[in-house]
Amino acid sequence: MKTTINCFIPCANAAQVEKTIQELRSSSLVNKIYLLATEAVTTSVSGCEILSVPALNASATMRTIAAYSDAEYTLLYTKYTILELGMFALERMLHIAKDSNAGMVYADHYQVADGTQKNAPVIDYQFGSLRDDFNFGSVLLYKANALKEAVGRIKADYQYAGLYDLRLKLSQKDSLVHINEYLYSEVENDTRKSGEKIFDYVDPKNRGVQIEMEQACTEHLKEIGGYLLPEFKKIEFSEGDFEYEASVIIPVRNRIRTIKDAIRSVLNQKADFKFNLIIIDNHSTDGTTDAIREFSSDERLIHILPERNDLGIGGCWNLGVHHDKCGKFAVQLDSDDVYKDENTLKTMVNAFYEQNCAMVVGTYMMTDFNMNMIAPGIIDHKEWTPENGRNNALRINGLGAPRAFYTPVLREIKVPNTSYGEDYALGLNFSRQYQIGRVYEVVYLCRRWDDNSDASLDIVKMNGHNLYKDRIRTWELQARITMNRHSMQ
């Protein structure tokens, strides 16, 4: 008996789905095509059954798809734009799905924007790929039996997180396999730069979505043994003999346009404790070194010129934190950015004692180079809660800024010697055992300009960053599962 595929595609009207249906029908593998309609579709489409669903990503929609998945495989297309299949694309996806015995396969593809076709590679799915915005592309091919089994374990009735919940359930028993081949083209409507997209998940208008996603992720963590109860190690803040209460750490390389502003924002801080500024000048060649030396008369500034040539941002942090003049608390400031006012350092340090935490994360405001607020404005990460923040941290892609650390713990853990994701790795590691404190008033200005490291990344660099963060999540999730197992013995 020939293997067949039932296809499910979103439908707003007959004209919108016409070309996609033609593409699907060109393959002899396609058995039935169902149209998912969130609103009434008045025009019938020959040979296709219209299924009324509440929302494309709703749990009810996943149940409807499962109920109509009577072929061996199920294809879900997630966009309203035109799908163009490559030559024998479905045959290839089916072949890989069978060979790998995958619960779902997805593929690299092309994106067509403004008439231009561009490569859109995706990344491998890992154990820790818990981001709800993981990019699979728009064509998902499921083994129908695995789909039905996973849907059968869906407990909630989500409006937004149904597809995410399905993916997590599916991954518990089946593999999600990435096909490193360009098998189709999709029309891309979101042409914003990478630096503009990365904050979508903290947009206040998406709060309802985030609540559901957190619930789905938390349930998944409980089911696989990775959930952590809100029980934390207490800190006495008496470890070590520190000359300074706090040190601001600035790693810098070639930031002549911004480093003076950063330095002034630190030296202007008003605090009732002793603090200093440790700058790790990582072989700057544009005049940054001389700019830092202009402040050498201030004894609070420690200017480190590394002997090593293999340091990323994390490695520079390690140099600063292990300096004998580093304070009890190490507080972050990027060389592009500034503290909002003279009270930032005091506010961050006070939070350690008030909330008994080993790490504190503040709230920042996005600005242009001249420090005028730009979209998305204030980033407060209010999705963090003391009760579930350590679990939800495995789902989101960042924790906020500025970040501050209790130095004895940071010295023990150490910072990954990378220039991306090192702060996120620390947040996950710290939260495994310690409470992370939060400051919800704006204390930091994050300047967005052309030389920012993530202002406009190409898709290969974005994939590299996401692959690494998923790797960090995988390691952390494995550690938490192991910790939970040992605590039960």
Short mmCIF file of C-alpha atoms in Angstrom, two decimals:
data_model
loop_
_atom_site.label_atom_id
_atom_site.label_comp_id
_atom_site.label_asym_id
_atom_site.label_seq_id
_atom_site.Cartn_x
_atom_site.Cartn_y
_atom_site.Cartn_z
CA MET A 1 0.00 0.00 0.00
CA LYS A 2 1.39 3.38 -1.01
CA THR A 3 2.25 5.83 1.74
CA THR A 4 0.03 8.90 1.68
CA ILE A 5 -0.07 12.32 3.29
CA ASN A 6 -2.98 14.35 4.57
CA CYS A 7 -2.27 18.07 4.31
CA PHE A 8 -3.57 20.88 6.52
CA ILE A 9 -3.16 24.48 5.38
CA PRO A 10 -4.49 27.78 6.79
CA CYS A 11 -7.20 29.37 4.70
CA ALA A 12 -8.56 32.90 4.64
CA ASN A 13 -10.25 32.61 1.23
CA ALA A 14 -10.15 30.51 -1.92
CA ALA A 15 -7.78 32.81 -3.79
CA GLN A 16 -5.21 32.73 -1.00
CA VAL A 17 -4.88 28.93 -0.99
CA GLU A 18 -5.27 28.25 -4.72
CA LYS A 19 -1.59 28.07 -5.70
CA THR A 20 -0.55 26.19 -2.57
CA ILE A 21 -3.23 23.57 -3.26
CA GLN A 22 -1.96 23.21 -6.82
CA GLU A 23 1.55 22.62 -5.49
CA LEU A 24 0.39 19.95 -3.08
CA ARG A 25 -1.78 18.19 -5.65
CA SER A 26 1.17 17.94 -8.00
CA SER A 27 2.51 15.19 -5.75
CA SER A 28 0.97 11.73 -5.97
CA LEU A 29 1.68 11.29 -2.25
CA VAL A 30 -1.04 13.74 -1.21
CA ASN A 31 -4.23 12.00 -0.17
CA LYS A 32 -6.48 14.74 1.22
CA ILE A 33 -6.16 18.49 1.69
CA TYR A 34 -7.93 20.17 4.58
CA LEU A 35 -8.29 23.93 4.94
CA LEU A 36 -8.04 25.39 8.43
CA ALA A 37 -10.34 28.39 8.68
CA THR A 38 -10.55 30.63 11.74
CA GLU A 39 -13.37 32.61 10.14
CA ALA A 40 -16.19 31.60 7.82
CA VAL A 41 -15.01 30.88 4.28
CA THR A 42 -17.92 31.51 1.94
CA THR A 43 -16.35 30.13 -1.23
CA SER A 44 -15.89 26.39 -1.53
CA VAL A 45 -12.62 24.94 -2.78
CA SER A 46 -12.97 21.93 -5.02
CA GLY A 47 -11.74 18.71 -3.46
CA CYS A 48 -10.86 20.28 -0.11
CA GLU A 49 -12.76 20.08 3.13
CA ILE A 50 -12.90 23.22 5.24
CA LEU A 51 -12.34 22.70 8.97
CA SER A 52 -13.44 25.46 11.29
CA VAL A 53 -10.86 26.07 14.04
CA PRO A 54 -10.62 28.72 16.80
CA ALA A 55 -7.02 29.72 16.03
CA LEU A 56 -4.20 28.17 14.05
CA ASN A 57 -2.07 27.44 17.11
CA ALA A 58 -4.89 26.46 19.47
CA SER A 59 -5.03 23.13 21.28
CA ALA A 60 -8.46 22.51 19.74
CA THR A 61 -6.90 22.86 16.29
CA MET A 62 -4.28 20.24 17.12
CA ARG A 63 -7.06 17.87 18.18
CA THR A 64 -8.94 18.55 14.95
CA ILE A 65 -5.84 17.82 12.87
CA ALA A 66 -5.27 14.58 14.76
CA ALA A 67 -8.88 13.52 14.24
CA TYR A 68 -8.56 13.94 10.45
CA SER A 69 -5.09 12.40 10.18
CA ASP A 70 -6.12 9.06 8.69
CA ALA A 71 -3.16 8.83 6.31
CA GLU A 72 0.24 7.54 7.38
CA TYR A 73 1.73 11.04 7.46
CA THR A 74 0.38 14.51 8.22
CA LEU A 75 1.65 17.74 6.69
CA LEU A 76 0.97 21.05 8.41
CA TYR A 77 1.71 24.29 6.59
CA THR A 78 1.81 27.22 9.02
CA LYS A 79 1.69 30.28 6.75
CA TYR A 80 -1.02 32.04 4.80
CA THR A 81 1.40 32.89 1.99
CA ILE A 82 2.13 30.76 -1.09
CA LEU A 83 4.05 27.53 -0.67
CA GLU A 84 6.24 26.41 -3.56
CA LEU A 85 7.58 22.86 -3.28
CA GLY A 86 10.94 21.85 -4.65
CA MET A 87 11.28 18.96 -7.06
CA PHE A 88 10.22 15.74 -5.29
CA ALA A 89 10.28 17.65 -1.99
CA LEU A 90 7.53 15.63 -0.34
CA GLU A 91 9.08 12.40 -1.55
CA ARG A 92 12.37 13.43 0.05
CA MET A 93 10.78 14.46 3.34
CA LEU A 94 8.87 11.20 3.48
CA HIS A 95 11.99 9.21 2.69
CA ILE A 96 13.95 10.83 5.53
CA ALA A 97 11.00 10.53 7.91
CA LYS A 98 10.86 6.78 7.30
CA ASP A 99 14.61 6.21 7.40
CA SER A 100 15.01 8.11 10.65
CA ASN A 101 11.71 6.96 12.17
CA ALA A 102 11.15 10.58 13.13
CA GLY A 103 8.04 11.88 14.77
CA MET A 104 8.42 15.00 12.67
CA VAL A 105 10.78 16.25 9.96
CA TYR A 106 11.43 19.81 8.83
CA ALA A 107 13.80 21.26 6.26
CA ASP A 108 15.95 24.11 5.10
CA HIS A 109 14.14 26.25 2.55
CA TYR A 110 14.11 29.50 0.64
CA GLN A 111 12.40 32.72 1.58
CA VAL A 112 11.06 35.02 -1.10
CA ALA A 113 10.87 38.66 -0.01
CA ASP A 114 10.32 41.57 -2.39
CA GLY A 115 10.82 39.22 -5.31
CA THR A 116 14.23 38.06 -4.10
CA GLN A 117 14.93 34.45 -3.12
CA LYS A 118 17.26 33.92 -0.18
CA ASN A 119 18.52 30.85 1.64
CA ALA A 120 16.73 30.17 4.92
CA PRO A 121 18.58 27.36 6.69
CA VAL A 122 17.26 26.18 10.05
CA ILE A 123 19.04 24.42 12.91
CA ASP A 124 18.98 20.99 14.54
CA TYR A 125 16.47 20.38 17.30
CA GLN A 126 18.10 19.53 20.63
CA PHE A 127 16.90 18.21 23.96
CA GLY A 128 17.08 21.76 25.30
CA SER A 129 15.41 23.45 22.31
CA LEU A 130 12.61 24.75 24.49
CA ARG A 131 12.19 28.19 22.88
CA ASP A 132 8.61 28.57 21.78
CA ASP A 133 9.86 30.59 18.79
CA PHE A 134 12.16 27.83 17.51
CA ASN A 135 12.17 28.19 13.73
CA PHE A 136 11.21 24.95 11.99
CA GLY A 137 10.19 26.71 8.79
CA SER A 138 6.57 26.54 7.68
CA VAL A 139 6.34 22.91 6.47
CA LEU A 140 6.05 20.28 9.21
CA LEU A 141 5.68 16.63 8.27
CA TYR A 142 4.51 14.37 11.11
CA LYS A 143 4.21 10.63 11.43
CA ALA A 144 0.45 10.49 11.98
CA ASN A 145 0.53 7.86 14.72
CA ALA A 146 3.09 9.88 16.68
CA LEU A 147 1.03 13.03 16.17
CA LYS A 148 -2.12 11.36 17.42
CA GLU A 149 -0.35 9.90 20.44
CA ALA A 150 1.13 13.28 21.40
CA VAL A 151 -2.18 15.07 20.93
CA GLY A 152 -3.78 12.46 23.15
CA ARG A 153 -1.52 13.62 25.98
CA ILE A 154 -2.43 17.31 25.64
CA LYS A 155 -4.10 18.34 28.88
CA ALA A 156 -4.70 22.07 28.44
CA ASP A 157 -6.92 24.03 26.12
CA TYR A 158 -4.62 26.76 24.83
CA GLN A 159 -5.55 29.52 22.44
CA TYR A 160 -1.94 30.31 21.47
CA ALA A 161 0.33 27.52 22.76
CA GLY A 162 -1.34 24.45 21.25
CA LEU A 163 1.24 23.86 18.53
CA TYR A 164 4.07 24.50 20.99
CA ASP A 165 2.51 22.09 23.47
CA LEU A 166 2.20 19.47 20.72
CA ARG A 167 5.86 19.85 19.80
CA LEU A 168 6.98 19.40 23.40
CA LYS A 169 4.77 16.35 23.86
CA LEU A 170 6.01 14.87 20.59
CA SER A 171 9.66 15.42 21.52
CA GLN A 172 9.25 13.39 24.71
CA LYS A 173 8.89 10.15 22.77
CA ASP A 174 9.95 10.88 19.17
CA SER A 175 12.77 12.67 17.38
CA LEU A 176 12.32 15.92 15.49
CA VAL A 177 14.66 15.65 12.52
CA HIS A 178 16.19 18.50 10.56
CA ILE A 179 16.75 17.83 6.84
CA ASN A 180 19.75 19.88 5.74
CA GLU A 181 18.39 20.35 2.22
CA TYR A 182 16.49 23.21 0.59
CA LEU A 183 13.13 21.63 -0.18
CA TYR A 184 10.62 24.48 -0.60
CA SER A 185 10.11 28.23 -0.87
CA GLU A 186 7.92 30.37 1.34
CA VAL A 187 7.00 34.02 1.02
CA GLU A 188 8.44 36.05 3.91
CA ASN A 189 6.39 39.00 5.12
CA ASP A 190 8.51 39.99 8.16
CA THR A 191 11.49 41.87 6.71
CA ARG A 192 12.68 43.53 9.92
CA LYS A 193 16.32 43.31 10.97
CA SER A 194 17.33 40.61 13.46
CA GLY A 195 17.87 43.20 16.18
CA GLU A 196 14.26 44.31 15.86
CA LYS A 197 12.77 40.79 15.98
CA ILE A 198 14.53 39.47 19.07
CA PHE A 199 12.36 41.43 21.49
CA ASP A 200 8.98 40.29 20.15
CA TYR A 201 8.45 37.92 23.04
CA VAL A 202 8.60 40.73 25.63
CA ASP A 203 6.13 42.95 23.80
CA PRO A 204 3.37 43.70 26.36
CA LYS A 205 0.66 42.98 23.78
CA ASN A 206 1.95 39.40 23.65
CA ARG A 207 1.61 38.85 27.41
CA GLY A 208 -1.32 36.44 27.03
CA VAL A 209 0.74 34.37 24.61
CA GLN A 210 3.67 34.29 27.00
CA ILE A 211 1.57 33.08 29.92
CA GLU A 212 0.33 30.11 27.90
CA MET A 213 3.80 29.31 26.59
CA GLU A 214 5.20 29.34 30.12
CA GLN A 215 2.44 27.00 31.29
CA ALA A 216 3.15 24.56 28.46
CA CYS A 217 6.89 24.62 29.07
CA THR A 218 6.50 24.17 32.82
CA GLU A 219 4.25 21.16 32.28
CA HIS A 220 6.85 19.68 29.92
CA LEU A 221 9.64 20.18 32.46
CA LYS A 222 7.58 18.40 35.11
CA GLU A 223 6.92 15.50 32.75
CA ILE A 224 10.61 14.98 31.88
CA GLY A 225 11.96 15.56 35.39
CA GLY A 226 13.55 18.95 34.74
CA TYR A 227 11.24 21.13 36.84
CA LEU A 228 12.71 22.87 39.90
CA LEU A 229 10.66 23.77 42.95
CA PRO A 230 11.03 27.34 44.28
CA GLU A 231 13.54 26.26 46.92
CA PHE A 232 16.82 28.17 46.97
CA LYS A 233 20.14 28.24 48.78
CA LYS A 234 20.41 31.06 51.29
CA ILE A 235 23.37 33.44 51.11
CA GLU A 236 25.07 35.10 54.10
CA PHE A 237 27.20 37.47 51.97
CA SER A 238 30.10 36.91 54.35
CA GLU A 239 32.36 34.83 52.11
CA GLY A 240 35.71 36.37 51.24
CA ASP A 241 37.46 39.57 52.33
CA PHE A 242 36.59 42.31 49.84
CA GLU A 243 38.09 45.79 49.84
CA TYR A 244 35.27 47.02 47.62
CA GLU A 245 31.56 46.36 47.97
CA ALA A 246 31.02 46.44 44.21
CA SER A 247 32.91 46.51 40.93
CA VAL A 248 31.50 47.48 37.58
CA ILE A 249 32.99 45.26 34.85
CA ILE A 250 33.33 46.60 31.29
CA PRO A 251 34.93 44.40 28.62
CA VAL A 252 35.72 46.55 25.60
CA ARG A 253 37.26 46.34 22.16
CA ASN A 254 37.16 49.23 19.68
CA ARG A 255 34.38 51.35 21.13
CA ILE A 256 35.90 54.79 20.78
CA ARG A 257 32.48 56.32 20.12
CA THR A 258 30.88 55.05 23.32
CA ILE A 259 33.45 54.09 25.96
CA LYS A 260 33.75 57.56 27.51
CA ASP A 261 30.00 57.75 28.07
CA ALA A 262 30.09 54.34 29.74
CA ILE A 263 32.98 55.31 32.02
CA ARG A 264 31.36 58.60 33.08
CA SER A 265 28.10 56.85 33.90
CA VAL A 266 30.00 54.64 36.37
CA LEU A 267 32.24 57.24 37.95
CA ASN A 268 29.21 59.49 38.49
CA GLN A 269 27.47 56.88 40.63
CA LYS A 270 26.43 57.92 44.13
CA ALA A 271 26.66 55.14 46.71
CA ASP A 272 27.20 54.77 50.45
CA PHE A 273 29.74 52.01 49.83
CA LYS A 274 33.14 51.70 48.21
CA PHE A 275 33.13 50.74 44.51
CA ASN A 276 35.45 50.70 41.53
CA LEU A 277 35.42 50.21 37.77
CA ILE A 278 37.39 47.41 36.11
CA ILE A 279 37.82 47.78 32.34
CA ILE A 280 39.26 44.90 30.36
CA ASP A 281 40.57 46.54 27.18
CA ASN A 282 40.79 43.60 24.77
CA HIS A 283 43.47 44.84 22.35
CA SER A 284 41.61 47.87 20.99
CA THR A 285 43.09 49.48 17.88
CA ASP A 286 40.82 52.48 17.31
CA GLY A 287 41.86 54.85 20.10
CA THR A 288 39.74 53.25 22.82
CA THR A 289 42.84 52.57 24.94
CA ASP A 290 43.88 56.23 24.96
CA ALA A 291 40.31 57.28 25.71
CA ILE A 292 40.30 55.07 28.81
CA ARG A 293 43.65 56.51 29.93
CA GLU A 294 42.10 59.98 30.02
CA PHE A 295 40.38 58.85 33.23
CA SER A 296 43.51 57.37 34.82
CA SER A 297 43.65 60.08 37.49
CA ASP A 298 40.60 58.51 39.13
CA GLU A 299 41.96 55.78 41.41
CA ARG A 300 38.65 53.89 41.16
CA LEU A 301 39.41 52.94 37.54
CA ILE A 302 41.43 49.77 36.96
CA HIS A 303 42.54 49.43 33.32
CA ILE A 304 43.51 45.87 32.36
CA LEU A 305 45.32 45.13 29.11
CA PRO A 306 45.20 41.31 28.70
CA GLU A 307 48.33 39.42 27.74
CA ARG A 308 46.17 36.72 26.15
CA ASN A 309 44.82 36.96 22.61
CA ASP A 310 42.08 34.34 22.93
CA LEU A 311 39.54 36.14 25.11
CA GLY A 312 35.93 36.66 24.23
CA ILE A 313 33.62 38.80 26.33
CA GLY A 314 33.30 35.98 28.85
CA GLY A 315 37.05 35.59 29.12
CA CYS A 316 37.42 39.31 29.76
CA TRP A 317 34.84 39.00 32.52
CA ASN A 318 36.86 36.21 34.11
CA LEU A 319 39.93 38.45 34.16
CA GLY A 320 38.00 41.22 35.86
CA VAL A 321 36.16 39.04 38.36
CA HIS A 322 39.35 37.25 39.46
CA HIS A 323 41.26 40.52 39.90
CA ASP A 324 42.23 41.02 43.54
CA LYS A 325 40.49 44.43 43.53
CA CYS A 326 37.15 43.02 42.37
CA GLY A 327 34.36 43.83 44.77
CA LYS A 328 31.87 41.59 46.56
CA PHE A 329 29.39 42.20 43.75
CA ALA A 330 30.32 42.34 40.04
CA VAL A 331 27.96 44.52 38.01
CA GLN A 332 27.72 44.49 34.22
CA LEU A 333 27.96 47.42 31.87
CA ASP A 334 28.47 46.93 28.14
CA SER A 335 30.83 49.36 26.46
CA ASP A 336 27.97 50.55 24.20
CA ASP A 337 25.65 51.41 27.06
CA VAL A 338 25.24 53.65 30.11
CA TYR A 339 23.55 53.53 33.49
CA LYS A 340 20.33 55.50 33.56
CA ASP A 341 21.36 57.76 36.43
CA GLU A 342 23.68 57.99 39.44
CA ASN A 343 21.58 55.59 41.52
CA THR A 344 21.86 52.44 39.38
CA LEU A 345 24.76 50.82 41.22
CA LYS A 346 23.23 51.39 44.65
CA THR A 347 19.87 50.04 43.46
CA MET A 348 21.44 46.87 42.09
CA VAL A 349 23.56 46.19 45.18
CA ASN A 350 20.68 46.80 47.56
CA ALA A 351 18.63 44.18 45.71
CA PHE A 352 21.09 41.44 46.72
CA TYR A 353 20.44 42.01 50.41
CA GLU A 354 16.73 42.75 50.06
CA GLN A 355 15.99 39.61 48.01
CA ASN A 356 18.78 37.30 49.24
CA CYS A 357 19.94 36.38 45.76
CA ALA A 358 23.21 35.47 44.08
CA MET A 359 22.37 37.33 40.88
CA VAL A 360 20.32 40.45 40.14
CA VAL A 361 18.84 41.45 36.78
CA GLY A 362 17.61 44.96 36.14
CA THR A 363 15.34 46.67 33.65
CA TYR A 364 16.60 48.55 30.61
CA MET A 365 15.32 50.90 27.98
CA MET A 366 16.21 50.64 24.30
CA THR A 367 17.57 53.90 22.89
CA ASP A 368 19.22 55.23 19.77
CA PHE A 369 22.82 56.40 19.82
CA ASN A 370 21.73 59.74 21.31
CA MET A 371 19.83 57.95 24.07
CA ASN A 372 16.36 58.71 22.81
CA MET A 373 13.93 55.86 23.47
CA ILE A 374 13.20 53.62 20.50
CA ALA A 375 10.94 50.59 20.00
CA PRO A 376 10.30 48.33 21.81
CA GLY A 377 11.07 50.76 24.63
CA ILE A 378 11.33 49.38 28.16
CA ILE A 379 12.39 45.74 28.54
CA ASP A 380 11.42 44.64 32.03
CA HIS A 381 11.07 40.86 31.61
CA LYS A 382 8.05 40.77 33.90
CA GLU A 383 7.46 37.21 32.73
CA TRP A 384 9.99 36.35 35.44
CA THR A 385 8.42 35.29 38.72
CA PRO A 386 10.28 34.26 41.90
CA GLU A 387 8.27 31.03 41.94
CA ASN A 388 8.81 29.90 38.36
CA GLY A 389 11.47 32.15 36.85
CA ARG A 390 14.18 29.48 37.03
CA ASN A 391 11.99 27.14 34.94
CA ASN A 392 10.72 29.74 32.50
CA ALA A 393 14.31 30.83 31.92
CA LEU A 394 14.78 27.67 29.87
CA ARG A 395 12.13 28.88 27.41
CA ILE A 396 13.02 32.55 26.90
CA ASN A 397 16.10 33.77 25.06
CA GLY A 398 17.45 36.28 27.58
CA LEU A 399 17.07 37.54 31.13
CA GLY A 400 17.58 41.30 30.86
CA ALA A 401 20.15 43.91 31.89
CA PRO A 402 22.11 45.01 33.74
CA ARG A 403 23.22 41.78 35.34
CA ALA A 404 25.03 41.65 38.65
CA PHE A 405 26.59 38.71 40.48
CA TYR A 406 27.73 37.76 43.95
CA THR A 407 31.44 37.47 43.19
CA PRO A 408 32.31 34.33 45.24
CA VAL A 409 29.69 32.30 43.35
CA LEU A 410 30.71 33.78 40.00
CA ARG A 411 34.34 32.96 40.67
CA GLU A 412 33.35 29.37 41.35
CA ILE A 413 31.12 28.97 38.28
CA LYS A 414 33.24 31.10 35.90
CA VAL A 415 32.04 32.74 32.71
CA PRO A 416 32.06 30.84 29.39
CA ASN A 417 34.74 32.35 27.15
CA THR A 418 32.37 33.34 24.38
CA SER A 419 31.11 36.67 23.07
CA TYR A 420 27.46 35.66 22.83
CA GLY A 421 25.21 33.86 25.29
CA GLU A 422 27.71 33.88 28.15
CA ASP A 423 25.36 35.96 30.29
CA TYR A 424 22.43 33.64 29.56
CA ALA A 425 24.52 30.61 30.50
CA LEU A 426 25.33 32.24 33.82
CA GLY A 427 21.68 33.06 34.47
CA LEU A 428 20.64 29.45 33.96
CA ASN A 429 23.49 28.13 36.08
CA PHE A 430 22.89 30.57 38.94
CA SER A 431 19.14 29.93 38.94
CA ARG A 432 19.67 26.19 39.35
CA GLN A 433 20.47 26.73 43.02
CA TYR A 434 20.03 30.41 43.83
CA GLN A 435 17.30 32.97 43.61
CA ILE A 436 17.75 35.61 40.92
CA GLY A 437 16.64 39.03 42.13
CA ARG A 438 14.84 41.49 39.92
CA VAL A 439 14.78 45.29 39.67
CA TYR A 440 11.77 46.46 37.71
CA GLU A 441 12.63 50.14 37.46
CA VAL A 442 14.70 51.32 34.50
CA VAL A 443 18.33 51.47 35.58
CA TYR A 444 20.13 50.97 32.25
CA LEU A 445 20.08 52.44 28.75
CA CYS A 446 20.83 49.97 25.96
CA ARG A 447 22.02 51.91 22.92
CA ARG A 448 21.09 50.40 19.59
CA TRP A 449 23.36 51.52 16.75
CA ASP A 450 24.96 50.12 13.64
CA ASP A 451 28.02 48.69 15.42
CA ASN A 452 26.04 46.70 17.98
CA SER A 453 26.94 43.03 17.83
CA ASP A 454 23.34 41.93 17.17
CA ALA A 455 21.82 44.95 15.43
CA SER A 456 21.54 43.23 12.06
CA LEU A 457 22.75 39.66 11.84
CA ASP A 458 22.56 37.45 8.79
CA ILE A 459 20.69 34.18 9.14
CA VAL A 460 23.86 32.08 9.47
CA LYS A 461 25.05 34.10 12.49
CA MET A 462 21.57 34.07 14.01
CA ASN A 463 21.46 30.29 13.61
CA GLY A 464 24.88 29.98 15.23
CA HIS A 465 23.73 32.03 18.21
CA ASN A 466 20.49 30.07 18.59
CA LEU A 467 22.27 26.73 18.22
CA TYR A 468 24.64 27.69 21.04
CA LYS A 469 21.86 28.88 23.32
CA ASP A 470 19.96 25.67 22.70
CA ARG A 471 23.15 23.80 23.60
CA ILE A 472 23.37 25.78 26.84
CA ARG A 473 19.75 24.88 27.59
CA THR A 474 20.45 21.23 26.86
CA TRP A 475 23.38 21.09 29.27
CA GLU A 476 21.43 22.93 31.94
CA LEU A 477 18.34 20.77 31.52
CA GLN A 478 20.44 17.61 31.77
CA ALA A 479 22.06 18.94 34.95
CA ARG A 480 18.69 19.73 36.50
CA ILE A 481 17.28 16.30 35.70
CA THR A 482 20.36 14.67 37.24
CA MET A 483 20.08 16.91 40.32
CA ASN A 484 16.42 15.98 40.76
CA ARG A 485 17.19 12.27 40.46
CA HIS A 486 19.89 12.48 43.12
CA SER A 487 17.61 14.39 45.47
CA MET A 488 15.06 11.58 45.23
CA GLN A 489 17.53 8.84 46.15
#
